[in-house]
Amino acid sequence: MMRSTIEVLNPGLATSIQDAGRWGYQSSGVPVSGAVDEFAFRLANLLVGNQPEDAAIEFMILGPTLKFKGPTFIAITGGTCQAQLDGQVLQLNRAYQVKAGSVLHFKPITAGRFGYLAVKGGILIPLILHSRATTSRIQLGGLAGRNLQVGDCLPIAVFYCLSSLAQRQLMVAPRPAVKKVVLHFVKGPQWQLFSAQAQQIFTEAAFTVSQQADRMGYRLAGPALPVPAKNMLSEGTVTGNVQITRSGQPIVLLADRQTAGGYPVIGTVCLADLEQLIQAQNGQQFCFQAISVAAATQRLHEKYDDLQKLTTKISATRYQLPIGPQQVAGQRIAELFD
Amino acid sequence: MGLDYKVVPVGEQAVMIDFPEKIDVAQNQLIHVLANEIKKMNKPEIVDLIPAYHTLTIDFDPFQTDSENFIVWLSDFLQTHLATTQVTSSRIVEIPVCYGGKYGPDLADVAKFAGTSPAEVIRLHTGSLYYIYLLGFLPGFAYAGFVVAQIAMPRLEQPRVKIAAGSVGIAGKQTGMYPVDSPGGWRLIGQTPLKLYDPHSPLPYYHAGDWLKFKAISPAEFHAIRRQVKAGTFQIKTTVKESGGLE
């Protein structure tokens, strides 16, 4: 495989290399990390024909400026933002061919918080504990355990062709703006520890995302919940856990969460709804609504159904022309028909 | 061993085996043995296991199974395995510590709290084995205990902004080491020259379920070991503790 690199001309904000997470080591206290918005990350990889666990670039609010030293294919997903490849405006959720020497540039995200850039073949940095995910607070994984900086060179592979290029896009209908976004959650494990009054506030009040929102978790702003008097012993944490702090504020745990925590967990936001919280607009109101585990599972499958359909569509059209090096022409033809 | 437990879902992607809420070595050892046995089943849908004080959280891939089916399997597994699960032995891991002075700025305060001399605090701290209930929050951060009541000094009122990696401290009955520089309120009584966390090789020398044994060393030994650690020639000392039961 021929190798090439991406040069970081401007790192953007909190830009890091992430994958599907460093699973299997939480018993040693190693956080999972990986992409915060799993759906957007998986979609990006799927669009460029990657494995679900291949490493991509995650950024927060402002994407990086990157120079591609070799030809490849890219896809951008996540928060709404304008990306330009040598001045050409790129759509989200769609695969594009990149020529050697091309420069990719982002304008800030206008709706959402996290964006993803997948490159065909993934970012080929070495694995640590079977993962390339960055946990910057403990300098683990990624590129030297940190967020990207000016001058970094990210190893990638050279690709001239990608099958079904014209099919590699997902139309995502924009969500209608609503006053309150409902986050469905599964109760517990400590739901019963909370008073009826606390449970009522949690399920009836409106919350917004506070300033303290990062890859570890989002602290929510809203009315304080009465906190159980009893202290609890630390136990394992899970993505989407809603911890209630001593001051009664909810924190929703995300990718970089600590492996164990001692705050009671009133509920766990179902994975299908987590994306809406992760990509929350400032000031957007959220409310919590309890559902069964089975219903949460059902929602998750419905959400990922789009990815399954896209996989099938790409696979079904993989032998349609144009394939191979003519794809530059193919992409132009595809654009004419847009 | 008691078979008193509940299996509770945590969202749609995990379940937690919840044993009686207590800090108990025998019960915690059982949880670690159980975690290893489940791991050995090599079930592809299981993506991670987090043993803690009295719980075992199991993360599974919700695209390969679902909570209901997983709980059926797990309950079955527990029924057949829990009764026969036995803790046969555990490891004792020796941690060299240089006490007092710049290595342990709070040693004098702990001695004052204990109404004794710093030398006696060192003798008491090195005189017990400390069981690691869980590793968590940071890689290699051991929730270990317990120190004798005499030296169980509560945390600082105002946490320090930065505690050096390798610092050994006391927080109430708990004792342990800081694997990385971090803020914290523990009473610092010494420092180990061991590199407890290395981002290039992130897994710790010790596991939950092991016992820690602190050994007092001189500043000269501290520097000698630090050089060996840097050169990669330091060998951590471990011994086997039979029957693993209560101290």
Coordinates of C-alpha atoms in Angstrom, one line a residue:
Chain A
M1 CA 0.0 0.0 0.0
M2 CA 1.4 3.4 -0.9
R3 CA 1.6 5.8 1.9
S4 CA 1.0 9.5 2.0
T5 CA 0.3 12.2 4.6
I6 CA -2.1 14.9 5.6
E7 CA -0.3 18.1 6.8
V8 CA -2.1 20.1 9.4
L9 CA -1.9 23.8 8.3
N10 CA -4.3 24.9 11.1
P11 CA -5.5 22.5 13.8
G12 CA -9.0 24.1 14.4
L13 CA -10.5 23.5 17.8
A14 CA -9.9 20.4 20.0
T15 CA -9.2 18.4 16.9
S16 CA -8.1 14.9 17.6
I17 CA -7.9 11.5 16.1
Q18 CA -10.7 9.2 17.3
D19 CA -11.9 5.8 16.5
A20 CA -14.6 3.5 17.8
G21 CA -13.0 3.6 21.3
R22 CA -10.4 1.7 23.4
W23 CA -12.6 -1.0 24.7
G24 CA -11.5 -3.8 27.0
Y25 CA -9.3 -1.9 29.5
Q26 CA -11.7 -0.1 31.7
S27 CA -10.9 -2.6 34.5
S28 CA -7.4 -1.0 34.6
G29 CA -9.0 2.5 34.6
V30 CA -8.3 3.2 31.0
P31 CA -11.1 5.4 29.6
V32 CA -12.9 4.2 26.4
S33 CA -12.7 7.5 24.5
G34 CA -13.3 7.4 20.7
A35 CA -15.7 9.5 18.7
V36 CA -18.2 11.4 20.9
D37 CA -20.9 11.3 18.2
E38 CA -20.8 7.7 17.2
F39 CA -23.4 7.9 14.6
A40 CA -21.7 10.7 12.7
F41 CA -18.4 8.9 13.0
R42 CA -19.7 5.6 11.7
L43 CA -21.5 7.4 8.8
A44 CA -18.2 9.2 7.8
N45 CA -16.3 5.9 7.8
L46 CA -19.1 4.1 5.9
L47 CA -19.2 6.8 3.2
V48 CA -15.5 6.3 2.3
G49 CA -15.6 2.5 2.5
N50 CA -13.8 2.2 5.8
Q51 CA -14.2 -0.4 8.6
P52 CA -16.4 1.0 11.4
E53 CA -13.4 1.1 13.8
D54 CA -11.0 3.0 11.4
A55 CA -9.6 6.2 12.9
A56 CA -11.0 9.6 11.7
I57 CA -10.5 13.2 12.7
E58 CA -12.9 14.8 15.2
F59 CA -13.1 18.5 15.7
M60 CA -15.2 20.8 17.9
I61 CA -16.9 23.9 16.5
L62 CA -14.0 24.7 14.1
G63 CA -12.5 22.2 11.8
P64 CA -8.8 22.1 10.8
T65 CA -7.2 23.3 7.6
L66 CA -5.5 20.3 6.0
K67 CA -3.2 19.7 3.0
F68 CA -3.5 16.3 1.4
K69 CA -0.1 15.1 0.0
G70 CA -1.6 12.2 -1.8
P71 CA -4.9 11.3 -3.6
T72 CA -7.7 9.8 -1.5
F73 CA -11.4 10.1 -0.6
I74 CA -13.0 11.9 2.2
A75 CA -16.4 12.4 3.9
I76 CA -17.5 15.0 6.4
T77 CA -20.3 14.4 8.9
G78 CA -21.6 15.8 12.2
G79 CA -22.4 19.4 13.0
T80 CA -23.5 21.6 10.1
C81 CA -20.5 23.5 8.7
Q82 CA -19.2 24.6 5.4
A83 CA -16.1 22.8 4.1
Q84 CA -14.2 23.8 1.1
L85 CA -11.8 21.7 -0.9
D86 CA -9.6 24.1 -3.0
G87 CA -12.5 26.5 -2.9
Q88 CA -15.2 24.0 -3.9
V89 CA -18.0 23.8 -1.3
L90 CA -18.5 20.3 -0.1
Q91 CA -21.8 18.9 1.2
L92 CA -21.9 17.0 4.4
N93 CA -22.6 13.2 4.4
R94 CA -21.1 12.6 1.1
A95 CA -17.8 11.1 -0.2
Y96 CA -15.5 13.2 -2.3
Q97 CA -12.3 12.5 -4.2
V98 CA -9.3 14.5 -3.1
K99 CA -6.3 15.1 -5.3
A100 CA -2.7 15.3 -4.2
G101 CA -1.9 18.9 -3.0
S102 CA -5.6 19.8 -2.3
V103 CA -6.3 21.9 0.7
L104 CA -9.4 21.3 2.9
H105 CA -10.7 24.2 4.9
F106 CA -13.6 24.6 7.3
K107 CA -15.9 27.4 8.4
P108 CA -17.1 27.1 12.0
I109 CA -20.0 24.8 12.8
T110 CA -23.3 26.7 12.7
A111 CA -25.5 23.9 14.1
G112 CA -24.1 21.3 16.4
R113 CA -20.7 20.9 18.1
F114 CA -18.7 18.0 16.8
G115 CA -17.6 17.3 13.3
Y116 CA -15.9 14.3 11.7
L117 CA -13.6 13.9 8.7
A118 CA -13.1 10.4 7.6
V119 CA -10.3 9.6 5.1
K120 CA -10.4 6.4 3.1
G121 CA -8.2 3.7 4.8
G122 CA -8.3 5.7 8.1
I123 CA -5.6 7.7 9.8
L124 CA -2.8 5.2 10.0
I125 CA -1.1 6.1 13.3
P126 CA 0.1 3.2 15.5
L127 CA -2.4 1.4 17.7
I128 CA -2.1 1.5 21.5
L129 CA -4.1 -1.1 23.3
H130 CA -5.8 -2.0 20.0
S131 CA -7.1 1.6 19.4
R132 CA -6.0 4.9 17.9
A133 CA -8.4 7.0 20.0
T134 CA -7.0 10.0 21.8
T135 CA -7.5 10.6 25.5
S136 CA -5.7 13.9 25.8
R137 CA -6.1 14.3 29.5
I138 CA -3.8 11.3 30.1
Q139 CA -1.7 11.8 26.9
L140 CA -2.9 8.4 25.6
G141 CA -3.3 7.3 22.0
G142 CA -3.8 9.5 18.9
L143 CA -0.9 11.6 17.7
A144 CA 1.5 11.8 20.7
G145 CA -1.5 11.6 23.0
R146 CA -2.7 15.1 22.2
N147 CA -4.9 17.2 20.0
L148 CA -3.6 18.1 16.6
Q149 CA -1.1 21.0 16.2
V150 CA 0.2 23.1 13.2
G151 CA 2.8 21.1 11.3
D152 CA 1.5 17.6 12.3
C153 CA 1.7 15.0 9.5
L154 CA -1.0 12.4 9.6
P155 CA -0.1 9.1 7.8
I156 CA -2.7 7.9 5.4
A157 CA -2.8 5.5 2.4
V158 CA -3.0 6.6 -1.3
F159 CA -6.2 5.7 -3.1
Y160 CA -7.2 6.4 -6.7
C161 CA -10.6 4.7 -6.8
L162 CA -13.6 4.1 -4.6
S163 CA -16.5 2.0 -5.9
S164 CA -20.0 3.4 -6.1
L165 CA -18.8 7.0 -5.5
A166 CA -22.0 8.6 -6.7
Q167 CA -24.0 6.5 -4.3
R168 CA -21.9 7.4 -1.3
Q169 CA -24.2 10.0 0.2
L170 CA -26.9 10.1 2.8
M171 CA -29.7 12.6 2.7
V172 CA -30.3 13.6 6.3
A173 CA -33.5 15.6 6.6
P174 CA -32.8 18.5 8.9
R175 CA -34.6 18.1 12.2
P176 CA -37.4 20.6 12.7
A177 CA -36.6 23.0 15.5
V178 CA -38.6 22.2 18.6
K179 CA -38.9 24.0 21.8
K180 CA -37.9 21.0 23.9
V181 CA -36.0 18.1 22.6
V182 CA -37.0 14.8 24.3
L183 CA -34.2 12.7 25.5
H184 CA -35.4 9.2 26.3
F185 CA -33.7 7.4 29.1
V186 CA -33.7 4.1 30.8
K187 CA -34.1 4.4 34.6
G188 CA -31.3 3.6 36.9
P189 CA -29.2 2.0 38.2
Q190 CA -29.9 4.5 41.1
W191 CA -33.3 5.8 40.1
Q192 CA -34.8 4.3 43.3
L193 CA -32.3 6.2 45.4
F194 CA -33.9 9.5 44.4
S195 CA -37.0 11.0 46.1
A196 CA -40.3 11.2 44.2
Q197 CA -39.7 14.9 44.1
A198 CA -36.3 14.5 42.5
Q199 CA -37.7 12.0 40.0
Q200 CA -40.5 14.5 39.1
I201 CA -38.1 17.4 38.6
F202 CA -35.9 15.2 36.4
T203 CA -38.7 14.1 34.1
E204 CA -40.7 17.4 34.0
A205 CA -38.1 20.2 34.1
A206 CA -36.3 21.7 31.1
F207 CA -32.5 21.5 31.0
T208 CA -29.9 23.2 28.8
V209 CA -26.3 22.3 28.1
S210 CA -24.0 24.4 30.4
Q211 CA -20.6 25.9 29.6
Q212 CA -19.0 22.8 31.1
A213 CA -19.5 20.5 28.2
D214 CA -16.6 18.5 26.7
R215 CA -15.7 15.0 25.5
M216 CA -15.9 13.7 29.1
G217 CA -19.5 14.8 29.6
Y218 CA -22.1 17.6 29.4
R219 CA -23.1 19.3 32.7
L220 CA -26.7 20.4 32.3
A221 CA -28.2 23.6 33.6
G222 CA -31.6 23.6 35.1
P223 CA -33.3 23.2 38.5
A224 CA -31.2 21.4 41.1
L225 CA -32.5 17.9 42.1
P226 CA -32.7 17.0 45.7
V227 CA -29.8 14.7 46.2
P228 CA -30.0 11.3 48.1
A229 CA -28.4 11.7 51.6
K230 CA -26.7 8.3 51.2
N231 CA -23.2 8.2 49.8
M232 CA -22.5 5.5 47.3
L233 CA -19.4 3.5 46.4
S234 CA -17.8 4.0 43.0
E235 CA -19.1 1.8 40.2
G236 CA -18.5 1.4 36.5
T237 CA -19.8 4.1 34.2
V238 CA -21.5 3.8 30.8
T239 CA -22.0 6.3 28.0
G240 CA -25.2 8.2 28.5
N241 CA -25.2 7.8 32.3
V242 CA -26.8 10.8 33.9
Q243 CA -25.0 11.3 37.2
I244 CA -26.4 13.7 39.7
T245 CA -23.7 15.7 41.4
R246 CA -23.7 16.7 45.1
S247 CA -25.1 20.1 44.0
G248 CA -28.0 18.3 42.2
Q249 CA -26.9 19.1 38.6
P250 CA -27.1 16.3 36.0
I251 CA -24.0 15.4 34.1
V252 CA -24.4 13.2 31.0
L253 CA -21.3 11.0 30.6
L254 CA -19.7 10.8 27.1
A255 CA -16.7 9.2 25.4
D256 CA -13.9 10.4 27.6
R257 CA -15.8 9.6 30.9
Q258 CA -13.9 8.3 33.9
T259 CA -14.2 4.5 34.1
A260 CA -15.7 4.6 37.6
G261 CA -17.8 7.2 39.4
G262 CA -19.3 7.7 42.8
Y263 CA -22.3 9.9 41.9
P264 CA -25.7 8.3 41.8
V265 CA -26.9 7.6 38.2
I266 CA -30.6 8.5 37.9
G267 CA -30.9 7.2 34.4
T268 CA -29.1 6.4 31.1
V269 CA -29.9 8.4 28.0
C270 CA -30.6 6.0 25.2
L271 CA -27.9 5.8 22.5
A272 CA -30.3 6.8 19.7
D273 CA -31.0 10.1 21.4
L274 CA -27.5 11.0 22.6
E275 CA -26.6 12.5 19.3
Q276 CA -29.1 15.3 19.7
L277 CA -27.6 16.2 23.1
I278 CA -24.0 15.9 21.8
Q279 CA -24.8 18.2 18.9
A280 CA -27.0 20.6 21.0
Q281 CA -27.3 24.2 20.0
N282 CA -26.6 26.7 22.8
G283 CA -29.8 27.4 24.7
Q284 CA -31.7 24.4 23.3
Q285 CA -34.0 23.0 25.9
F286 CA -34.1 19.3 26.7
C287 CA -36.4 17.2 28.8
F288 CA -36.1 13.6 29.9
Q289 CA -38.7 10.9 29.3
A290 CA -38.4 7.3 30.7
I291 CA -38.7 4.4 28.3
S292 CA -38.1 0.6 28.7
V293 CA -34.9 -1.0 27.7
A294 CA -36.6 -2.8 24.9
A295 CA -37.9 0.5 23.5
A296 CA -34.4 2.0 23.8
T297 CA -33.0 -0.9 21.8
Q298 CA -35.7 -0.5 19.2
R299 CA -34.9 3.2 18.8
L300 CA -31.2 2.4 18.4
H301 CA -31.9 -0.1 15.6
E302 CA -34.2 2.4 13.9
K303 CA -31.6 5.1 14.0
Y304 CA -28.8 2.9 12.6
D305 CA -31.2 1.5 9.9
D306 CA -30.2 4.4 7.6
L307 CA -26.6 3.2 7.8
Q308 CA -27.6 -0.3 7.0
K309 CA -29.6 0.8 4.0
L310 CA -26.7 2.9 2.8
T311 CA -24.4 0.0 3.1
T312 CA -26.7 -2.1 1.0
K313 CA -27.1 0.6 -1.6
I314 CA -23.3 1.1 -1.9
S315 CA -22.8 -2.7 -2.1
A316 CA -25.5 -3.2 -4.8
T317 CA -24.0 -0.5 -7.1
R318 CA -20.4 -1.3 -6.6
Y319 CA -19.9 -2.7 -10.2
Q320 CA -21.7 0.1 -11.9
L321 CA -19.5 2.4 -14.1
P322 CA -17.6 4.5 -13.7
I323 CA -15.2 2.5 -11.6
G324 CA -11.4 2.9 -11.4
P325 CA -9.3 5.9 -12.2
Q326 CA -12.1 7.4 -14.3
Q327 CA -13.7 8.4 -11.2
V328 CA -12.6 12.0 -11.4
A329 CA -14.6 12.2 -14.5
G330 CA -17.4 10.2 -12.8
Q331 CA -17.6 12.6 -10.0
R332 CA -17.9 15.5 -12.3
I333 CA -20.7 13.7 -14.2
A334 CA -22.4 13.0 -10.9
E335 CA -22.2 16.7 -10.0
L336 CA -23.8 17.7 -13.3
F337 CA -26.8 15.6 -12.5
D338 CA -27.1 17.0 -8.9
Chain B
M1 CA -20.0 -17.2 49.5
G2 CA -23.4 -15.5 49.4
L3 CA -25.4 -15.7 46.2
D4 CA -27.2 -12.5 46.9
Y5 CA -27.2 -10.4 43.8
K6 CA -29.3 -8.5 41.3
V7 CA -28.8 -8.1 37.5
V8 CA -29.9 -4.6 36.4
P9 CA -29.8 -3.1 33.0
V10 CA -27.7 0.1 32.5
G11 CA -29.2 1.7 29.4
E12 CA -29.5 -0.6 26.4
Q13 CA -25.8 -1.3 26.1
A14 CA -24.8 -2.7 29.5
V15 CA -25.9 -4.6 32.6
M16 CA -24.6 -4.5 36.1
I17 CA -24.4 -7.4 38.5
D18 CA -25.1 -5.7 41.9
F19 CA -24.0 -7.5 45.0
P20 CA -24.8 -6.3 48.5
E21 CA -23.4 -2.7 49.0
K22 CA -20.5 -3.2 51.2
I23 CA -16.7 -3.0 51.1
D24 CA -15.8 -6.6 51.6
V25 CA -12.6 -8.3 50.4
A26 CA -14.1 -11.7 49.9
Q27 CA -17.0 -10.4 47.9
N28 CA -14.8 -8.1 45.8
Q29 CA -12.4 -11.0 45.1
L30 CA -15.3 -13.0 43.9
I31 CA -16.3 -10.1 41.5
H32 CA -12.8 -10.1 40.0
V33 CA -12.7 -13.8 39.6
L34 CA -16.1 -13.7 38.0
A35 CA -15.0 -10.9 35.6
N36 CA -12.1 -13.1 34.5
E37 CA -14.3 -16.1 34.0
I38 CA -16.8 -14.1 31.9
K39 CA -13.9 -12.7 29.9
K40 CA -12.6 -16.2 29.3
M41 CA -15.9 -17.2 27.7
N42 CA -14.7 -15.0 24.7
K43 CA -18.2 -14.0 23.8
P44 CA -17.9 -11.6 20.9
E45 CA -20.8 -9.4 22.0
I46 CA -19.1 -8.5 25.3
V47 CA -17.0 -5.4 24.8
D48 CA -15.8 -4.6 28.3
L49 CA -16.1 -5.5 32.0
I50 CA -15.8 -3.0 34.8
P51 CA -15.5 -4.6 38.2
A52 CA -15.9 -2.2 41.1
Y53 CA -16.5 -2.4 44.9
H54 CA -19.7 -4.4 44.9
T55 CA -20.7 -4.3 41.2
L56 CA -19.6 -5.8 37.9
T57 CA -20.7 -3.7 34.9
I58 CA -20.6 -5.6 31.6
D59 CA -20.7 -3.6 28.3
F60 CA -22.1 -5.5 25.3
D61 CA -22.6 -4.5 21.7
P62 CA -26.3 -3.8 21.3
F63 CA -26.1 -4.7 17.6
Q64 CA -25.0 -8.2 18.4
T65 CA -27.4 -9.0 21.3
D66 CA -29.9 -7.1 23.4
S67 CA -30.3 -6.5 27.1
E68 CA -33.1 -9.1 27.5
N69 CA -31.2 -11.9 25.8
F70 CA -27.9 -11.0 27.4
I71 CA -29.5 -11.0 30.9
V72 CA -30.9 -14.5 30.2
W73 CA -27.4 -15.7 29.3
L74 CA -25.8 -14.0 32.2
S75 CA -28.3 -15.2 34.8
D76 CA -27.7 -18.7 33.5
F77 CA -24.0 -18.3 33.7
L78 CA -24.2 -16.9 37.2
Q79 CA -26.4 -19.8 38.4
T80 CA -23.9 -22.4 37.2
H81 CA -20.7 -20.6 38.0
L82 CA -21.2 -18.5 41.1
A83 CA -21.6 -21.5 43.5
T84 CA -18.3 -23.0 42.3
T85 CA -16.3 -19.8 41.9
Q86 CA -13.4 -19.8 44.3
V87 CA -10.5 -17.5 45.1
T88 CA -7.4 -19.6 45.4
S89 CA -4.6 -17.1 45.6
S90 CA -3.8 -13.5 44.9
R91 CA -0.7 -11.4 44.3
I92 CA 1.2 -9.1 46.6
V93 CA 2.8 -6.2 44.7
E94 CA 5.7 -4.4 46.5
I95 CA 5.8 -0.6 46.0
P96 CA 9.0 1.1 47.1
V97 CA 8.2 4.5 48.8
C98 CA 10.5 7.2 50.0
Y99 CA 8.6 8.7 53.0
G100 CA 8.6 12.3 54.3
G101 CA 10.6 15.4 53.4
K102 CA 9.9 16.7 49.9
Y103 CA 8.6 13.2 49.0
G104 CA 5.8 13.3 51.6
P105 CA 5.1 16.9 52.7
D106 CA 2.2 15.8 54.9
L107 CA 4.0 13.1 56.9
A108 CA 4.5 15.4 59.9
D109 CA 0.8 16.4 59.9
V110 CA -0.3 12.7 59.7
A111 CA 2.1 12.0 62.6
K112 CA 0.6 14.8 64.6
F113 CA -2.9 13.6 63.8
A114 CA -1.9 10.1 64.9
G115 CA -0.3 11.5 68.1
T116 CA 2.9 9.7 67.2
S117 CA 6.3 10.1 65.4
P118 CA 6.7 10.2 61.6
A119 CA 8.8 6.9 61.9
E120 CA 5.8 5.2 63.6
V121 CA 3.5 6.4 60.8
I122 CA 5.9 4.8 58.3
R123 CA 6.0 1.6 60.3
L124 CA 2.2 1.5 60.5
H125 CA 1.8 2.3 56.7
T126 CA 4.3 -0.3 55.6
G127 CA 3.0 -2.8 58.2
S128 CA -0.2 -3.8 56.5
L129 CA -1.2 -5.2 53.1
Y130 CA -3.7 -3.1 51.2
Y131 CA -6.3 -4.8 49.0
I132 CA -7.1 -3.1 45.7
Y133 CA -10.8 -3.1 45.3
L134 CA -10.8 -1.4 42.0
L135 CA -8.7 0.6 39.5
G136 CA -10.5 3.5 38.2
F137 CA -11.0 7.1 37.3
L138 CA -7.4 7.2 36.0
P139 CA -5.4 4.3 34.6
G140 CA -3.7 2.6 37.6
F141 CA -5.4 4.7 40.2
A142 CA -6.0 2.1 43.0
Y143 CA -8.9 2.3 45.4
A144 CA -7.0 0.4 48.1
G145 CA -7.4 0.0 51.8
F146 CA -7.4 0.1 54.6
V147 CA -4.9 1.9 56.8
V148 CA -5.1 1.4 60.6
A149 CA -7.5 3.9 62.2
Q150 CA -4.7 5.8 63.9
I151 CA -3.3 7.2 60.7
A152 CA -6.6 7.4 58.8
M153 CA -6.4 11.2 58.4
P154 CA -9.2 12.9 56.4
R155 CA -8.5 14.7 53.1
L156 CA -7.2 18.2 53.0
E157 CA -9.9 20.9 53.3
Q158 CA -8.4 22.6 50.2
P159 CA -7.2 20.1 47.6
R160 CA -3.8 20.8 46.1
V161 CA -3.8 22.1 42.5
K162 CA -1.1 19.6 41.5
I163 CA 0.1 16.4 43.0
A164 CA 3.2 14.9 41.5
A165 CA 2.9 11.5 39.8
G166 CA 4.0 8.7 42.1
S167 CA 2.8 10.5 45.3
V168 CA 1.6 8.1 48.0
G169 CA -1.1 9.3 50.2
I170 CA -3.8 8.7 52.7
A171 CA -7.5 9.8 52.4
G172 CA -9.4 8.6 55.5
K173 CA -9.1 4.8 55.5
Q174 CA -7.9 4.7 51.9
T175 CA -4.4 4.7 50.7
G176 CA -2.9 4.7 47.3
M177 CA -0.7 6.4 44.7
Y178 CA -1.3 9.1 42.1
P179 CA -0.4 7.6 38.7
V180 CA -0.2 11.0 36.9
D181 CA 0.1 14.6 38.0
S182 CA -3.3 15.7 39.1
P183 CA -5.1 17.9 41.6
G184 CA -6.2 16.1 44.8
G185 CA -6.8 16.3 48.5
W186 CA -5.0 13.3 49.7
R187 CA -2.4 13.6 52.6
L188 CA 0.9 12.9 50.9
I189 CA 3.2 10.9 53.0
G190 CA 5.7 9.7 50.4
Q191 CA 6.5 9.1 46.8
T192 CA 7.4 6.0 44.8
P193 CA 10.1 6.1 42.1
L194 CA 8.0 3.7 39.9
K195 CA 6.5 5.0 36.8
L196 CA 2.9 4.1 37.5
Y197 CA 1.5 5.4 34.2
D198 CA 3.2 5.4 30.9
P199 CA 1.1 6.4 27.9
H200 CA 3.2 4.2 25.7
S201 CA 2.5 1.2 27.8
P202 CA -0.6 2.2 29.7
L203 CA -1.6 -0.9 31.7
P204 CA -0.5 -0.8 35.4
Y205 CA 1.8 -3.3 37.1
Y206 CA -1.0 -4.3 39.4
H207 CA -4.6 -5.2 39.0
A208 CA -7.7 -4.9 41.1
G209 CA -7.7 -8.0 43.4
D210 CA -4.0 -7.7 44.1
W211 CA -2.6 -6.5 47.5
L212 CA -0.2 -3.6 47.8
K213 CA 2.7 -3.8 50.2
F214 CA 4.7 -0.5 50.7
K215 CA 8.4 -0.7 51.4
A216 CA 10.3 2.2 52.9
I217 CA 13.4 3.3 50.9
S218 CA 16.0 6.0 51.3
P219 CA 16.3 9.0 48.9
A220 CA 19.5 7.3 47.5
E221 CA 17.5 4.1 46.8
F222 CA 14.7 6.3 45.3
H223 CA 17.2 7.8 42.8
A224 CA 18.7 4.4 42.1
I225 CA 15.3 2.8 41.3
R226 CA 14.3 5.8 39.3
R227 CA 17.4 5.3 37.1
Q228 CA 16.5 1.6 36.7
V229 CA 12.9 2.4 35.8
K230 CA 14.2 4.8 33.1
A231 CA 16.6 2.2 31.8
G232 CA 13.8 -0.3 31.8
T233 CA 15.7 -2.7 34.1
F234 CA 13.6 -2.4 37.2
Q235 CA 11.8 -5.6 38.2
I236 CA 8.7 -5.1 40.2
K237 CA 8.5 -7.5 43.2
T238 CA 5.5 -9.7 43.5
T239 CA 4.7 -12.6 45.8
V240 CA 1.8 -15.0 45.9
K241 CA -0.7 -14.8 48.8
E242 CA -2.4 -18.1 49.3
S243 CA -6.1 -18.5 49.8
G244 CA -6.6 -14.8 49.2
G245 CA -8.9 -14.4 52.1
L246 CA -9.2 -11.6 54.7
E247 CA -6.1 -10.3 56.4

